[in-house]
Amino acid sequence: MRIFILITLFLGINSVMAKEIYVSSIGSDKNVGTKVQPFLSFERALLETKKFAGKEPVHVWFLEGDYYLNKTITIGIESSGSLKNPVLFSALPGSKVNIKGSKELKNLKWNAYKNGIYVASVPSGLTFDQVFINGERKVRARFPDYDYENPLRGGNGYQQVIGGTNHRYDKWLSFDSKTFTNKDWKNPETGIVHAFQSHNWGNMQYRVKEVNRTENKLYLGEGGWQLQRDHGIGGSGESASWFFVDNIFEELDTPGEWFLDTKAKLLYYYPQNIQEFKNAKVEVPILKDFIQLIGTKESPVKNISFKGLNFTQSRYTYMDKYEPVARGDWAIHRGGAIFMEGAENCVVEDCNFEYVGGNGVFMSSYNRNNQVKSCRFVHTGESAVCFVGSPSAVRFYQTWDDKEIYGKNWNEMRKNMDLTSGPKTPDYPENCIVENSVMHDIGDVGKQVAGVYISMSHKIVASHNTIYNCPRAGICINDGTWGGHIIEYNDIWETVRETGEHGPFNAWGRERQWSGSRGTDADFMKELTKLDAIDPVIVRNNKIANYRKSISAGNWTIDLDDGSSNYEIYHNLNLGSTIKLRDGMLRKVFNNITVSAVPLGWHVWPKASEDEIYKNIFVISGAIPGNAEPTNSYIRQVGLPTDTKWSTHYDDNLYWNVNAPKNEYIVDKVTFKQWQEKGFDEKSKVADPLFVDPKNGNYQVQANSPALKLGFKNFPMDEFGHEMTRIKPFGGDFSGETKVEVIADKRGGKEADIYFTLDGSEPSIHSQKYKGAINIKNSTLLKAQTFDKNGISIGFVNEANFTKVNEVVYPSWLSTLLTGKYEGQEGKTNKKALEMELEGALLINIADDPDLIDATGGYNYGCYIKSIDPEKGKIWITAQLPADWVIQQVNGNKIQNIAALKKQFEINKGKTIIVTAARDYNFKKFEVKIP
């Protein structure tokens, strides 16, 4: 009777009206599917579901246990429910149900091999790319060895190349013979190279073709399709690609590693502890997608829900087919633990996706009104949730691969392009939602990934999600087709950890209005903007924080890159970095707060952009990581129009520079008064905004704040992120003691209780009951979970690590804000980019200036022409080489920096040289006569 009541409460409907089917890991498919005689498998339950689907509500209950899938579950229209008669696949309330894409290897006979390694035979024909022992994923044999303390790019688990093809698809990379492994690889072709692109926008995987010790090269086979753009493996010095190689038998030399010899059908394993071998449970992934909902736009799969299921242990997908996606920089694999194509009104709720080899949930092509809510994504191989339409729905579709890999001319492709507004077909996700979910430590193998990825979609909502510990974006909008998205109440931090030139929220809009360069009249056709960006994208009420140094460049909190247009950005709290607007139109930025050492990034706007910047609070505080000199201006402009105003509505903003309150420079060497004389910020003020309590995260302003007089309105500081069980503060360093608040899952209502532990164990109703703030005095792992009045857990266990230290060290921007003055960064020296005049041209070493790298197209070498003196710069003017270009070659010789350019001028004195310069994504040659 109790189970009946719990199920009724769980569903919120009268479950006696539904057809109930039960599944148990100790059941039998010969049973009838009742609670007393449950089925064994998901497949059998699905077969039974088809008899009743759409005719009456169907509830398939999974009892606690592990369910191994032998093949992907494909659900078609014959299993569809209706609004009145939905179909639900759910864990029984309070039960832990694991849906596994793996196979358990039972009765393995382990024999000692040598050097602490053991070996066992595995079934013929079985291949796998991961091994789980007692639930823990082990490391495939690799060089360098996995770095458990810092597994990220730059840790000891990676090396840097000496050189490489540096162009997709790469043919080879060279290694340092002094530090590269000295082991003799008998079968190098088993190996997989995992390498970051030289521009560090993501990583790629290639099969090893050959090792040449004489040349110190790894020759590469198939691969490299895991991202777009032509930049490959290469670079030098600090900019050289990082890489490792795995699946090499001879590198099986460290406890915790394994190797599968597919020819001999032998599994080798080097145990970390011989005791783990006793009764060890060995599982190996055999599937990539767990569940596929497959319908069509004419006959979609409808009204199917999944609730309370844990999806785990599936294969990697990085060597499968990827496709370039429009003119964003990304490529994707159309697959996911749950994959939907041709689905309507389907829901994924309270599900956990952990150690899945590819994407978590993927909605491909036609999808309508689907929801992902109250889910958790951790240790996904790729992205967490993806919404990706079909290229067939786009009226004019181009990719970077078209131009850079296959040599197509974008402008030729534009001839006779369709100028009709909106999508061509309905083959795209629309009115779908991802909300109240947690996404962290994603991108285990793919590094160009996101918590939420949106491409060729319309009216997608991403709300109340908590996203952190990502190699790249928290949320990425890949293209401008077709807008209408709402990005709200998300809490995003610690993203862009292994890549650069990107933002925690990142967007592109390289559609029909954007021809491939910057915002000049010739390159940005304003009248075409709304053909694809048909509805505004709303970015509001998010907290986006950057507490760390970016790896190459960028890492803006809100990064509207090439072409991003038709945005409304308001009520966002930006900490540790700031907002960037590149060439685009129709952007309204108002009532936001930014606190950062990074100036606002206004880059290459088109004339009459219709951008509006008003009623914001812009605070400069501290120094950019790596610099000793504090930031002294509020805006870093690159390539903006000089003959017209940037914006006709740029006013009522409050500025404050904590580093130097009396310093009124808005732009470099432009005072606030001079700025106002240009027609900007005529009513704006420079004054302390008077934040309420920034140390504890409250950046609302006090009642007497000058910001309020300018029209700024306070917005809530306690509504960011998921609304399941929350811990505040969410871990971190503390000194002395700290008080921690735990907030119950919102779905539990007033009668819910929280139980917690302080020893790392899982909380239950027998653990300590939360009654008020917890006083923590020592380093502690706090775990907490909400339970309803019947003792049934709600949502997931939340956990936070608190580390006691003698003194808490804050990032420069925060320490400066809290103390009210800049006190320097210990051990840091200023690395201001070198500026030097050469024949009347003021040049900058672009490699030393991350903003310029980001603003000019991602080039990390060469000399940026900042300005040209009209009198002394005759040689440049005569050659028609203007400012704002990057000199990269002279007579075919690479120009790394100003010193290299000066050397070429000395060698070619009195001669005419051919200068190759780049700007954005275009290259041009100029004849320059050296006096």
Coordinates of N, CA and C in Angstrom, one line a residue, residues 546-632:
N546 N 34.6 34.3 -13.8 CA 35.9 33.9 -14.3 C 36.9 34.1 -13.2
Y547 N 37.3 33.1 -12.5 CA 38.2 33.2 -11.3 C 39.6 32.9 -11.7
R548 N 39.9 32.6 -13.0 CA 41.2 32.1 -13.3 C 41.8 32.8 -14.6
K549 N 43.0 32.5 -14.8 CA 43.7 33.0 -16.0 C 43.2 32.2 -17.2
S550 N 42.9 32.9 -18.3 CA 42.6 32.2 -19.6 C 43.9 31.7 -20.1
I551 N 43.8 30.7 -21.0 CA 45.0 30.0 -21.4 C 45.7 30.7 -22.6
S552 N 44.9 31.2 -23.6 CA 45.5 31.9 -24.7 C 45.0 33.3 -24.8
A553 N 43.7 33.5 -24.9 CA 43.1 34.8 -25.1 C 41.6 34.7 -24.8
G554 N 41.0 35.9 -24.7 CA 39.6 35.9 -24.5 C 39.1 35.4 -23.1
N555 N 38.2 34.5 -23.1 CA 37.6 34.0 -21.9 C 36.7 35.2 -21.3
W556 N 36.0 35.9 -22.2 CA 35.1 36.9 -21.7 C 33.9 36.2 -21.0
T557 N 33.2 36.9 -20.1 CA 32.1 36.2 -19.5 C 30.9 36.0 -20.5
I558 N 30.6 37.1 -21.3 CA 29.6 37.0 -22.3 C 30.4 37.4 -23.6
D559 N 30.5 36.5 -24.5 CA 31.4 36.7 -25.7 C 30.5 36.6 -26.9
L560 N 30.1 37.7 -27.5 CA 29.3 37.8 -28.7 C 30.4 38.0 -29.8
D561 N 30.7 36.8 -30.5 CA 31.8 36.9 -31.5 C 31.1 37.1 -32.9
D562 N 31.9 36.9 -33.9 CA 31.6 37.3 -35.3 C 30.1 37.2 -35.6
G563 N 29.6 38.3 -35.9 CA 28.2 38.4 -36.5 C 27.1 38.3 -35.5
S564 N 27.3 38.0 -34.3 CA 26.2 37.8 -33.3 C 25.3 39.0 -33.2
S565 N 24.1 38.8 -33.6 CA 23.2 40.0 -33.7 C 21.8 39.7 -33.1
N566 N 21.1 40.8 -32.8 CA 19.8 40.7 -32.2 C 19.8 40.0 -30.8
Y567 N 20.4 40.7 -29.9 CA 20.5 40.2 -28.5 C 20.0 41.3 -27.6
E568 N 19.4 40.8 -26.5 CA 19.1 41.7 -25.3 C 19.8 41.1 -24.1
I569 N 20.7 41.8 -23.6 CA 21.6 41.3 -22.5 C 21.4 42.2 -21.3
Y570 N 20.7 41.7 -20.2 CA 20.4 42.5 -19.1 C 20.4 41.7 -17.8
H571 N 20.6 42.4 -16.7 CA 20.5 41.8 -15.3 C 21.5 40.6 -15.2
N572 N 22.7 40.7 -15.7 CA 23.7 39.7 -15.6 C 24.8 40.2 -14.7
L573 N 25.3 39.3 -13.8 CA 26.4 39.6 -12.9 C 27.6 38.9 -13.5
N574 N 28.6 39.8 -13.9 CA 29.8 39.3 -14.6 C 31.0 39.6 -13.6
L575 N 31.6 38.5 -13.2 CA 32.7 38.6 -12.2 C 34.0 38.0 -12.8
G576 N 35.1 38.8 -12.7 CA 36.4 38.3 -13.0 C 36.7 38.5 -14.5
S577 N 35.7 38.8 -15.3 CA 35.9 39.2 -16.7 C 34.7 40.0 -17.1
T578 N 34.6 40.2 -18.4 CA 33.6 41.2 -18.8 C 33.0 40.8 -20.2
I579 N 32.3 41.8 -20.7 CA 31.5 41.5 -22.0 C 32.3 41.9 -23.2
K580 N 32.1 41.1 -24.2 CA 32.7 41.4 -25.5 C 31.7 41.4 -26.6
L581 N 31.6 42.5 -27.4 CA 30.8 42.6 -28.6 C 31.7 42.7 -29.8
R582 N 31.7 41.7 -30.7 CA 32.4 41.9 -31.9 C 31.4 42.3 -33.0
D583 N 31.8 42.3 -34.3 CA 30.9 42.8 -35.3 C 29.5 42.1 -35.3
G584 N 28.5 42.9 -35.1 CA 27.2 42.5 -35.1 C 26.2 43.7 -35.0
M585 N 25.0 43.4 -34.8 CA 24.0 44.5 -34.8 C 22.9 44.2 -33.8
L586 N 22.2 45.3 -33.4 CA 21.0 45.2 -32.6 C 21.3 44.5 -31.3
R587 N 22.3 44.9 -30.6 CA 22.6 44.4 -29.3 C 22.2 45.4 -28.2
K588 N 21.4 45.1 -27.3 CA 21.1 46.0 -26.2 C 21.7 45.4 -24.9
V589 N 22.6 46.2 -24.3 CA 23.3 45.8 -23.1 C 23.0 46.8 -22.0
F590 N 22.1 46.3 -21.1 CA 21.7 47.3 -20.1 C 21.4 46.6 -18.7
N591 N 21.6 47.4 -17.7 CA 21.4 46.9 -16.3 C 22.2 45.7 -15.9
N592 N 23.4 45.6 -16.4 CA 24.3 44.5 -16.0 C 25.4 45.1 -15.1
I593 N 26.0 44.2 -14.4 CA 27.1 44.5 -13.5 C 28.4 43.7 -14.0
T594 N 29.5 44.5 -14.1 CA 30.7 43.8 -14.4 C 31.8 44.3 -13.4
V595 N 32.5 43.3 -12.8 CA 33.6 43.6 -11.9 C 34.8 42.8 -12.4
S596 N 35.8 43.5 -12.8 CA 36.9 42.7 -13.5 C 38.1 43.6 -13.7
A597 N 39.2 42.9 -13.9 CA 40.4 43.6 -14.3 C 40.5 43.7 -15.8
V598 N 39.6 43.1 -16.5 CA 39.5 43.1 -18.0 C 38.6 44.2 -18.5
P599 N 39.1 45.0 -19.3 CA 38.2 46.1 -19.9 C 37.2 45.5 -20.8
L600 N 36.1 46.3 -21.0 CA 35.1 45.9 -21.9 C 35.7 45.7 -23.3
G601 N 35.3 44.7 -24.1 CA 35.9 44.4 -25.4 C 34.9 44.8 -26.5
W602 N 35.1 46.0 -27.0 CA 34.3 46.4 -28.2 C 35.1 46.3 -29.4
H603 N 34.8 45.3 -30.3 CA 35.7 45.0 -31.4 C 34.9 45.1 -32.8
V604 N 35.5 45.9 -33.7 CA 35.1 46.0 -35.1 C 33.6 46.0 -35.3
W605 N 32.9 46.9 -34.7 CA 31.5 47.1 -34.9 C 31.3 47.7 -36.3
P606 N 30.2 47.3 -36.9 CA 29.8 48.0 -38.2 C 29.3 49.4 -37.9
K607 N 29.3 50.3 -38.9 CA 28.7 51.6 -38.7 C 27.2 51.5 -38.5
A608 N 26.7 52.4 -37.7 CA 25.2 52.3 -37.4 C 24.8 50.9 -37.0
S609 N 25.5 50.4 -36.0 CA 25.2 49.0 -35.6 C 23.9 48.9 -34.8
E610 N 23.3 50.0 -34.3 CA 22.1 50.0 -33.5 C 22.4 49.3 -32.2
D611 N 23.6 49.2 -31.8 CA 23.9 48.7 -30.5 C 23.6 49.7 -29.4
E612 N 23.2 49.3 -28.2 CA 22.8 50.2 -27.2 C 23.5 49.7 -25.9
I613 N 24.2 50.6 -25.2 CA 24.9 50.3 -23.9 C 24.4 51.4 -22.9
Y614 N 23.6 50.9 -21.9 CA 23.0 51.9 -21.0 C 22.7 51.3 -19.7
K615 N 22.7 52.1 -18.6 CA 22.3 51.8 -17.3 C 23.0 50.6 -16.7
N616 N 24.3 50.4 -17.0 CA 25.1 49.4 -16.5 C 26.1 49.9 -15.4
I617 N 26.6 49.0 -14.6 CA 27.6 49.3 -13.7 C 28.9 48.6 -14.1
F618 N 29.9 49.4 -14.5 CA 31.2 48.8 -15.0 C 32.3 49.2 -14.0
V619 N 32.8 48.1 -13.3 CA 33.8 48.3 -12.3 C 35.1 47.7 -12.7
I620 N 36.2 48.4 -12.7 CA 37.5 47.9 -13.0 C 38.2 47.7 -11.6
S621 N 38.8 46.5 -11.5 CA 39.4 46.2 -10.2 C 40.5 45.2 -10.4
G622 N 41.7 45.5 -9.9 CA 42.9 44.6 -9.9 C 43.6 44.6 -11.2
A623 N 44.4 43.5 -11.4 CA 45.2 43.4 -12.6 C 44.9 42.1 -13.3
I624 N 45.0 42.1 -14.6 CA 44.8 40.9 -15.4 C 45.9 39.8 -14.9
P625 N 45.5 38.6 -14.7 CA 46.4 37.6 -14.3 C 47.7 37.5 -15.1
G626 N 48.8 37.6 -14.4 CA 50.1 37.6 -15.1 C 50.7 39.0 -15.2
N627 N 49.9 40.0 -14.9 CA 50.4 41.4 -14.9 C 50.6 41.9 -13.5
A628 N 51.6 42.7 -13.3 CA 51.7 43.4 -12.1 C 51.0 44.8 -12.1
E629 N 50.9 45.4 -13.3 CA 50.3 46.7 -13.5 C 48.8 46.6 -13.5
P630 N 48.1 47.3 -12.7 CA 46.6 47.3 -12.7 C 46.0 47.9 -13.9
T631 N 44.8 47.5 -14.2 CA 44.1 48.0 -15.4 C 43.7 49.4 -15.1
N632 N 43.9 50.3 -16.1 CA 43.6 51.7 -15.9 C 42.5 52.3 -16.8

